[in-house]
Amino acid sequence: MTKDHPREVVQAAVAAHGEDTVIDWAVAFLTGEISGEAAYGAELPKLVAITGSANPGGWKAPVDPVNYYWIRVWAARVFLYLWRDDVVDALLAVEDDPAWRVREHVARITAQRELGQLVDGLLPMLEHELPRVRAAAVRAIGVAGESEHVEAVEELAGDPDHTVRAAVERALARLSERLGPRSPRC
């Protein structure tokens, strides 16, 4: 069985339920308005619509609550393919989510949508233990950051992980392109 790409899943959900409805569901899952228990209970048809699977995690029933954060990850992923301006409020509400995968998606969305208002909330991710999280934050800051964020990115130029260092190089180039060269420090 071939699993559909997330973009195709979201497109199918929109075709079946409408764009605003799918966005509303994703916001409700992301922000916890629809709980994990409800997502695998009464609200399961909504979860199926945005994930393309009746059991997206492949877990045995009942689903262990430790895995409920995946619902927020899948909901955030929707915003890589669908957008409405009020989604920013939901992203702001979860920028410090306890699950690093949710925060990583917030960074990805920030970069894709150039959401400068989310950049400050990404700064703690620059110190995350996982290189992929640091790199996602650096990329987002490169796209949507301002001059006050440059120093935080520069501090990762010597990161032990090559993907983070490469992201720093690209982010600094992009920031310089967008903001102009930095004035020398006194």
CSV table of N, CA and C in Angstrom, one decimal, residues 14-130:
chain,number,residue,atom,x,y,z
A,14,VAL,N,-9.2,18.9,1.9
A,14,VAL,CA,-9.8,20.1,1.5
A,14,VAL,C,-10.9,19.8,0.5
A,15,ALA,N,-10.7,18.9,-0.5
A,15,ALA,CA,-11.7,18.5,-1.4
A,15,ALA,C,-12.9,18.0,-0.8
A,16,ALA,N,-12.7,17.2,0.3
A,16,ALA,CA,-13.9,16.6,1.0
A,16,ALA,C,-14.6,17.5,2.0
A,17,HIS,N,-13.8,18.4,2.6
A,17,HIS,CA,-14.4,19.2,3.7
A,17,HIS,C,-14.3,20.7,3.6
A,18,GLY,N,-13.5,21.2,2.7
A,18,GLY,CA,-13.3,22.6,2.5
A,18,GLY,C,-12.0,23.1,3.2
A,19,GLU,N,-11.4,24.1,2.7
A,19,GLU,CA,-10.2,24.7,3.2
A,19,GLU,C,-10.3,25.2,4.6
A,20,ASP,N,-11.3,26.1,4.9
A,20,ASP,CA,-11.5,26.6,6.2
A,20,ASP,C,-11.7,25.6,7.3
A,21,THR,N,-12.5,24.6,6.9
A,21,THR,CA,-12.8,23.5,7.9
A,21,THR,C,-11.5,22.7,8.2
A,22,VAL,N,-10.7,22.4,7.3
A,22,VAL,CA,-9.5,21.7,7.5
A,22,VAL,C,-8.5,22.5,8.3
A,23,ILE,N,-8.4,23.8,8.0
A,23,ILE,CA,-7.6,24.7,8.8
A,23,ILE,C,-8.1,24.8,10.2
A,24,ASP,N,-9.4,24.9,10.4
A,24,ASP,CA,-10.0,25.0,11.8
A,24,ASP,C,-9.7,23.7,12.6
A,25,TRP,N,-9.8,22.5,11.9
A,25,TRP,CA,-9.4,21.3,12.6
A,25,TRP,C,-8.0,21.2,13.0
A,26,ALA,N,-7.1,21.6,12.1
A,26,ALA,CA,-5.7,21.6,12.3
A,26,ALA,C,-5.3,22.5,13.5
A,27,VAL,N,-5.9,23.7,13.5
A,27,VAL,CA,-5.7,24.7,14.6
A,27,VAL,C,-6.2,24.0,15.9
A,28,ALA,N,-7.3,23.4,15.9
A,28,ALA,CA,-7.9,22.8,17.1
A,28,ALA,C,-7.0,21.7,17.6
A,29,PHE,N,-6.5,20.8,16.7
A,29,PHE,CA,-5.5,19.8,17.2
A,29,PHE,C,-4.2,20.4,17.7
A,30,LEU,N,-3.7,21.3,16.9
A,30,LEU,CA,-2.4,21.9,17.3
A,30,LEU,C,-2.4,22.6,18.7
A,31,THR,N,-3.5,23.3,18.9
A,31,THR,CA,-3.5,24.1,20.2
A,31,THR,C,-4.1,23.3,21.4
A,32,GLY,N,-4.5,22.0,21.1
A,32,GLY,CA,-5.1,21.2,22.2
A,32,GLY,C,-6.5,21.4,22.4
A,33,GLU,N,-7.2,22.2,21.6
A,33,GLU,CA,-8.6,22.4,21.8
A,33,GLU,C,-9.3,21.1,21.6
A,34,ILE,N,-8.8,20.3,20.7
A,34,ILE,CA,-9.2,18.9,20.6
A,34,ILE,C,-8.2,18.0,21.3
A,35,SER,N,-8.5,17.4,22.4
A,35,SER,CA,-7.5,16.6,23.1
A,35,SER,C,-7.1,15.4,22.4
A,36,GLY,N,-6.0,14.8,22.9
A,36,GLY,CA,-5.6,13.5,22.4
A,36,GLY,C,-6.6,12.4,22.5
A,37,GLU,N,-7.3,12.3,23.6
A,37,GLU,CA,-8.3,11.3,23.8
A,37,GLU,C,-9.5,11.5,22.8
A,38,ALA,N,-9.9,12.8,22.6
A,38,ALA,CA,-10.9,13.0,21.6
A,38,ALA,C,-10.5,12.8,20.2
A,39,ALA,N,-9.2,13.0,19.9
A,39,ALA,CA,-8.6,12.8,18.6
A,39,ALA,C,-8.7,11.4,18.2
A,40,TYR,N,-8.5,10.5,19.2
A,40,TYR,CA,-8.6,9.0,18.9
A,40,TYR,C,-10.0,8.5,19.3
A,41,GLY,N,-10.9,9.4,19.6
A,41,GLY,CA,-12.3,9.0,19.9
A,41,GLY,C,-13.2,9.6,19.0
A,42,ALA,N,-14.1,10.5,19.6
A,42,ALA,CA,-15.1,11.1,18.8
A,42,ALA,C,-14.7,12.0,17.6
A,43,GLU,N,-13.5,12.5,17.7
A,43,GLU,CA,-12.9,13.4,16.7
A,43,GLU,C,-12.0,12.7,15.7
A,44,LEU,N,-12.0,11.4,15.8
A,44,LEU,CA,-11.1,10.6,14.9
A,44,LEU,C,-11.3,10.9,13.4
A,45,PRO,N,-12.6,11.1,12.9
A,45,PRO,CA,-12.7,11.4,11.5
A,45,PRO,C,-11.9,12.7,11.1
A,46,LYS,N,-11.8,13.6,11.9
A,46,LYS,CA,-11.0,14.8,11.6
A,46,LYS,C,-9.5,14.5,11.6
A,47,LEU,N,-9.1,13.7,12.5
A,47,LEU,CA,-7.7,13.3,12.5
A,47,LEU,C,-7.4,12.4,11.2
A,48,VAL,N,-8.3,11.6,10.9
A,48,VAL,CA,-8.1,10.8,9.6
A,48,VAL,C,-8.0,11.7,8.4
A,49,ALA,N,-8.8,12.7,8.4
A,49,ALA,CA,-8.8,13.6,7.3
A,49,ALA,C,-7.5,14.3,7.1
A,50,ILE,N,-6.8,14.8,8.2
A,50,ILE,CA,-5.6,15.5,8.1
A,50,ILE,C,-4.3,14.6,8.0
A,51,THR,N,-4.5,13.3,8.4
A,51,THR,CA,-3.3,12.4,8.3
A,51,THR,C,-3.4,11.4,7.2
A,52,GLY,N,-4.7,11.1,6.8
A,52,GLY,CA,-4.8,10.1,5.7
A,52,GLY,C,-4.9,8.7,6.3
A,53,SER,N,-5.0,8.6,7.6
A,53,SER,CA,-4.9,7.2,8.2
A,53,SER,C,-5.8,7.2,9.5
A,54,ALA,N,-6.5,6.1,9.6
A,54,ALA,CA,-7.3,5.9,10.9
A,54,ALA,C,-6.4,5.6,12.1
A,55,ASN,N,-5.1,5.2,11.8
A,55,ASN,CA,-4.2,5.0,12.9
A,55,ASN,C,-2.8,5.5,12.4
A,56,PRO,N,-2.7,6.9,12.3
A,56,PRO,CA,-1.5,7.4,11.7
A,56,PRO,C,-0.2,7.0,12.4
A,57,GLY,N,-0.2,6.7,13.6
A,57,GLY,CA,1.0,6.3,14.3
A,57,GLY,C,1.3,4.8,14.3
A,58,GLY,N,0.2,4.1,13.9
A,58,GLY,CA,0.4,2.6,13.8
A,58,GLY,C,0.3,2.0,15.2
A,59,TRP,N,-0.3,2.7,16.2
A,59,TRP,CA,-0.3,2.2,17.5
A,59,TRP,C,-1.4,1.3,17.8
A,60,LYS,N,-1.2,0.5,18.9
A,60,LYS,CA,-2.3,-0.4,19.3
A,60,LYS,C,-3.3,0.5,20.1
A,61,ALA,N,-4.5,0.1,20.1
A,61,ALA,CA,-5.6,0.8,20.9
A,61,ALA,C,-5.5,0.3,22.3
A,62,PRO,N,-5.7,1.1,23.3
A,62,PRO,CA,-5.8,2.5,23.2
A,62,PRO,C,-4.4,3.1,23.0
A,63,VAL,N,-4.4,4.3,22.4
A,63,VAL,CA,-3.1,5.0,22.1
A,63,VAL,C,-2.6,5.5,23.5
A,64,ASP,N,-1.3,5.2,23.7
A,64,ASP,CA,-0.6,5.7,24.8
A,64,ASP,C,-0.6,7.2,24.8
A,65,PRO,N,-1.0,7.9,25.8
A,65,PRO,CA,-1.0,9.4,25.8
A,65,PRO,C,0.4,10.0,25.6
A,66,VAL,N,1.4,9.3,25.8
A,66,VAL,CA,2.7,9.8,25.5
A,66,VAL,C,2.9,10.1,24.1
A,67,ASN,N,2.1,9.5,23.2
A,67,ASN,CA,2.2,9.7,21.8
A,67,ASN,C,1.2,10.8,21.3
A,68,TYR,N,0.5,11.4,22.1
A,68,TYR,CA,-0.5,12.4,21.7
A,68,TYR,C,0.2,13.6,21.0
A,69,TYR,N,1.4,13.9,21.3
A,69,TYR,CA,2.1,15.1,20.7
A,69,TYR,C,2.1,14.9,19.2
A,70,TRP,N,2.1,13.7,18.7
A,70,TRP,CA,2.1,13.5,17.3
A,70,TRP,C,0.9,14.2,16.6
A,71,ILE,N,-0.2,14.2,17.3
A,71,ILE,CA,-1.4,14.9,16.7
A,71,ILE,C,-1.0,16.4,16.4
A,72,ARG,N,-0.3,17.0,17.3
A,72,ARG,CA,0.1,18.4,17.1
A,72,ARG,C,1.1,18.5,16.0
A,73,VAL,N,2.0,17.5,15.9
A,73,VAL,CA,2.9,17.5,14.7
A,73,VAL,C,2.2,17.4,13.4
A,74,TRP,N,1.3,16.5,13.3
A,74,TRP,CA,0.5,16.3,12.1
A,74,TRP,C,-0.3,17.5,11.8
A,75,ALA,N,-0.9,18.1,12.8
A,75,ALA,CA,-1.7,19.4,12.6
A,75,ALA,C,-0.8,20.5,12.1
A,76,ALA,N,0.3,20.7,12.7
A,76,ALA,CA,1.3,21.7,12.2
A,76,ALA,C,1.7,21.5,10.8
A,77,ARG,N,1.9,20.2,10.4
A,77,ARG,CA,2.3,19.9,9.1
A,77,ARG,C,1.3,20.4,8.0
A,78,VAL,N,0.0,20.5,8.4
A,78,VAL,CA,-1.0,21.0,7.5
A,78,VAL,C,-0.7,22.4,7.0
A,79,PHE,N,-0.1,23.2,7.9
A,79,PHE,CA,0.2,24.6,7.5
A,79,PHE,C,1.4,24.8,6.6
A,80,LEU,N,2.0,23.7,6.2
A,80,LEU,CA,3.0,23.7,5.2
A,80,LEU,C,2.3,23.7,3.8
A,81,TYR,N,1.1,23.3,3.8
A,81,TYR,CA,0.3,23.2,2.5
A,81,TYR,C,-0.9,24.0,2.4
A,82,LEU,N,-1.4,24.5,3.5
A,82,LEU,CA,-2.6,25.4,3.6
A,82,LEU,C,-2.3,26.5,4.5
A,83,TRP,N,-2.9,27.7,4.2
A,83,TRP,CA,-2.6,28.8,5.0
A,83,TRP,C,-3.8,29.7,5.1
A,84,ARG,N,-3.9,30.4,6.3
A,84,ARG,CA,-4.8,31.5,6.6
A,84,ARG,C,-4.1,32.3,7.6
A,85,ASP,N,-4.2,33.6,7.5
A,85,ASP,CA,-3.4,34.5,8.3
A,85,ASP,C,-3.6,34.3,9.8
A,86,ASP,N,-4.8,33.9,10.2
A,86,ASP,CA,-5.0,33.7,11.7
A,86,ASP,C,-4.3,32.5,12.3
A,87,VAL,N,-3.7,31.7,11.4
A,87,VAL,CA,-3.0,30.5,11.9
A,87,VAL,C,-1.8,31.0,12.7
A,88,VAL,N,-1.3,32.2,12.5
A,88,VAL,CA,-0.1,32.7,13.2
A,88,VAL,C,-0.4,32.7,14.7
A,89,ASP,N,-1.6,33.0,15.1
A,89,ASP,CA,-2.0,33.0,16.5
A,89,ASP,C,-1.8,31.6,17.1
A,90,ALA,N,-2.2,30.6,16.4
A,90,ALA,CA,-2.0,29.2,16.9
A,90,ALA,C,-0.5,28.8,17.0
A,91,LEU,N,0.2,29.3,16.0
A,91,LEU,CA,1.7,29.0,16.0
A,91,LEU,C,2.4,29.7,17.2
A,92,LEU,N,1.9,30.9,17.4
A,92,LEU,CA,2.5,31.7,18.6
A,92,LEU,C,2.2,30.9,19.9
A,93,ALA,N,1.0,30.3,19.9
A,93,ALA,CA,0.5,29.6,21.2
A,93,ALA,C,1.4,28.4,21.4
A,94,VAL,N,2.0,27.8,20.4
A,94,VAL,CA,2.7,26.5,20.6
A,94,VAL,C,4.2,26.6,20.3
A,95,GLU,N,4.7,27.9,20.2
A,95,GLU,CA,6.1,28.0,19.8
A,95,GLU,C,7.0,27.4,21.0
A,96,ASP,N,6.5,27.3,22.1
A,96,ASP,CA,7.3,26.6,23.2
A,96,ASP,C,6.7,25.3,23.6
A,97,ASP,N,6.0,24.6,22.7
A,97,ASP,CA,5.5,23.3,22.9
A,97,ASP,C,6.5,22.4,23.5
A,98,PRO,N,6.1,21.5,24.4
A,98,PRO,CA,7.1,20.6,25.0
A,98,PRO,C,7.7,19.6,24.0
A,99,ALA,N,7.0,19.3,22.9
A,99,ALA,CA,7.5,18.4,21.9
A,99,ALA,C,8.4,19.1,20.9
A,100,TRP,N,9.6,18.7,20.8
A,100,TRP,CA,10.5,19.3,19.8
A,100,TRP,C,10.1,19.2,18.4
A,101,ARG,N,9.4,18.2,18.0
A,101,ARG,CA,8.9,18.0,16.7
A,101,ARG,C,7.9,19.1,16.3
A,102,VAL,N,7.1,19.5,17.3
A,102,VAL,CA,6.1,20.6,17.0
A,102,VAL,C,6.9,21.9,16.8
A,103,ARG,N,7.8,22.1,17.7
A,103,ARG,CA,8.6,23.4,17.5
A,103,ARG,C,9.4,23.4,16.2
A,104,GLU,N,9.9,22.2,15.8
A,104,GLU,CA,10.6,22.1,14.5
A,104,GLU,C,9.7,22.5,13.4
A,105,HIS,N,8.4,22.0,13.5
A,105,HIS,CA,7.5,22.4,12.4
A,105,HIS,C,7.1,23.9,12.4
A,106,VAL,N,7.0,24.4,13.6
A,106,VAL,CA,6.8,25.9,13.7
A,106,VAL,C,8.0,26.6,13.0
A,107,ALA,N,9.2,26.2,13.2
A,107,ALA,CA,10.3,26.8,12.5
A,107,ALA,C,10.2,26.6,11.0
A,108,ARG,N,9.9,25.4,10.6
A,108,ARG,CA,9.7,25.2,9.1
A,108,ARG,C,8.6,26.1,8.5
A,109,ILE,N,7.5,26.2,9.2
A,109,ILE,CA,6.4,27.1,8.7
A,109,ILE,C,6.9,28.5,8.7
A,110,THR,N,7.6,28.9,9.8
A,110,THR,CA,8.1,30.3,9.9
A,110,THR,C,9.0,30.6,8.6
A,111,ALA,N,9.9,29.7,8.3
A,111,ALA,CA,10.7,29.9,7.1
A,111,ALA,C,9.9,29.9,5.8
A,112,GLN,N,9.0,29.0,5.7
A,112,GLN,CA,8.2,28.9,4.4
A,112,GLN,C,7.3,30.1,4.2
A,113,ARG,N,6.7,30.6,5.3
A,113,ARG,CA,5.8,31.7,5.2
A,113,ARG,C,6.4,33.0,5.5
A,114,GLU,N,7.7,33.0,5.9
A,114,GLU,CA,8.4,34.3,6.2
A,114,GLU,C,7.7,35.0,7.4
A,115,LEU,N,7.5,34.4,8.5
A,115,LEU,CA,6.7,34.9,9.6
A,115,LEU,C,7.6,35.5,10.7
A,116,GLY,N,8.0,36.7,10.4
A,116,GLY,CA,8.9,37.4,11.3
A,116,GLY,C,8.5,37.5,12.8
A,117,GLN,N,7.2,37.5,13.0
A,117,GLN,CA,6.6,37.6,14.3
A,117,GLN,C,6.9,36.4,15.2
A,118,LEU,N,7.3,35.3,14.5
A,118,LEU,CA,7.6,34.0,15.3
A,118,LEU,C,9.1,33.9,15.6
A,119,VAL,N,9.9,34.7,15.0
A,119,VAL,CA,11.4,34.5,15.2
A,119,VAL,C,11.9,34.5,16.6
A,120,ASP,N,11.4,35.4,17.4
A,120,ASP,CA,11.9,35.5,18.8
A,120,ASP,C,11.6,34.2,19.5
A,121,GLY,N,10.5,33.6,19.3
A,121,GLY,CA,10.1,32.4,19.9
A,121,GLY,C,11.0,31.2,19.5
A,122,LEU,N,11.7,31.3,18.4
A,122,LEU,CA,12.6,30.3,17.9
A,122,LEU,C,14.0,30.3,18.5
A,123,LEU,N,14.4,31.4,19.1
A,123,LEU,CA,15.7,31.6,19.6
A,123,LEU,C,16.1,30.5,20.6
A,124,PRO,N,15.3,30.0,21.5
A,124,PRO,CA,15.7,29.0,22.4
A,124,PRO,C,16.1,27.7,21.6
A,125,MET,N,15.5,27.5,20.5
A,125,MET,CA,15.8,26.3,19.7
A,125,MET,C,17.2,26.3,19.2
A,126,LEU,N,17.9,27.4,19.2
A,126,LEU,CA,19.3,27.4,18.7
A,126,LEU,C,20.2,26.7,19.7
A,127,GLU,N,19.7,26.4,20.9
A,127,GLU,CA,20.5,25.7,21.9
A,127,GLU,C,20.0,24.3,22.1
A,128,HIS,N,19.1,23.8,21.3
A,128,HIS,CA,18.5,22.5,21.4
A,128,HIS,C,19.6,21.4,21.2
A,129,GLU,N,19.5,20.3,21.8
A,129,GLU,CA,20.5,19.2,21.7
A,129,GLU,C,20.5,18.5,20.4
A,130,LEU,N,19.4,18.6,19.6
A,130,LEU,CA,19.3,17.9,18.3
A,130,LEU,C,19.7,18.9,17.2
